[in-house]
Amino acid sequence: MKTLILKPDEIDQAAEIIRNGGIVAMPTETVYGLAANALDGKAVAQIFKAKGRPMDNPLIVHVSDIAQAKTLVRSFPKEAEILAEKFWPGPLTIILPKADIIPDEVSAGLDTVAVRFPSDPVARKLISLSCPLAAPSANLSGSPSPTSAKHVIDDMDGRIDAIIDGGECKVGVESTVITLAGEKPRLLRPGGITAEQLREVIGEIEIDDAVVNPLKDGEKAASPGMKYKHYAPKANVILLRGTSEAYIAYVNSHNDDKTAALCYDEETGGLNVPYIVLGAENDMEMQAHNLFTALRQADKLGAETVYAHCPNREGVGLAIYNRIIRAAGFTIIQVSV
Ligand code: AMP
Ligand code: MG
């Protein structure tokens, strides 16, 4: 299949492809999404095929206003109203009981559906010109999510109908996912909207254990995506927990030809291996923005082992930790000097 590369002003062509049952990669403020008509099970099935995504991992449906979100669910409780009012359009996904029009391919057989109203103007326009769009991240399943059109081309050229090149994604990590379908609001995936921000508007929320821990044997994932190895470059990622001094000392003493470091600005002076900078240590928004490009960059350097400095879990740090610990297959080494 030939993949068209479109500019944002060629969005009409993309909308037509979607209306005809095709699949298109679109920019969003989080990461690039691979979109199809969310109400057409056959169109949605192509997304799973192109990504190599397991069919039991449900998709997020993207809408262009709150009214459209309400057409996809059986109920829209008070907490959903408050969250939508405060954080939409933006990087927050809300899980609710699904309406019958949602095909099984989207919900992977669950009785719920994940809904998000993105803020990126290209994504919003594409939805307005077509329909609600089911869209997971536009990468091959398991690899780091794409935050530029170039990343999408690297993974998807020849596998999908078109890619809209809307430049770099602002946030750089996927949306925060909260479920309102259980007894208490529960955070299933941390993202650009932090747990602290959610608590400020709806009070106490639970944090799913799978956010920071591996699933135990036989345990069922509340969010099926959490059970798969994820976000991983080809290189072996190892997280080092400790001070900058200890991190630098450990990396330098484990240096061979195929080692690289994923580090903070402040650490570059001390490292004697090739490094990729995430941002300043206290600038977690910047680190989130750079994370997936950095993981892809590690492979470009030909690294076999990547030592990443373990982020703290405050604010957006929890989203970075959640991604990087999966990239590392939950391997953490405590380091000290
Ligand atoms: P991605 O599409 O790559 O951003 O991943 C979407 C994430 O949302 C995955 O971890 C899914 O398992 C999760 N998700 C989507 N729909 C649901 C749902 N109905 N219930 C629980 N988790 C969901
Ligand atoms: Mg994904």
XYZ file of C-alpha atoms in Angstrom, residues 1-5 23-26 32-35 46-53 136-144 146 148-163 296:
48
model
C 0.000 0.000 0.000
C 1.286 3.499 -0.816
C 1.134 5.825 2.199
C 0.266 9.447 1.360
C 2.088 12.127 3.352
C -6.816 4.557 8.314
C -4.848 7.800 8.764
C -2.148 8.863 11.236
C -2.937 12.268 12.749
C 0.474 10.735 16.887
C -2.695 8.629 16.675
C -3.649 6.049 14.047
C -7.278 6.906 13.298
C -7.291 -2.440 10.112
C -5.674 -0.420 12.908
C -4.922 -3.606 14.865
C -3.461 -5.220 11.756
C -1.249 -2.248 10.820
C 0.129 -1.916 14.372
C 0.326 -5.630 15.161
C -1.766 -4.748 18.243
C -4.264 4.318 19.454
C -0.702 5.592 19.197
C 0.564 5.320 15.593
C 3.583 3.090 16.319
C 4.201 -0.596 15.784
C 2.870 -2.333 18.869
C 5.475 -2.423 21.645
C 7.770 0.283 20.289
C 8.014 3.878 21.602
C 5.568 8.501 17.814
C 6.696 13.376 15.062
C 5.546 12.444 11.550
C 9.057 11.058 10.947
C 8.557 8.498 13.750
C 5.247 7.441 12.166
C 6.865 7.090 8.737
C 9.647 4.950 10.262
C 7.059 2.505 11.697
C 4.069 2.721 9.356
C 5.145 3.628 5.814
C 3.417 1.208 3.428
C 1.059 -0.093 6.150
C -1.530 2.732 6.328
C -3.375 5.022 3.891
C -1.996 8.398 4.954
C -0.051 10.437 7.524
C 14.181 6.052 19.435
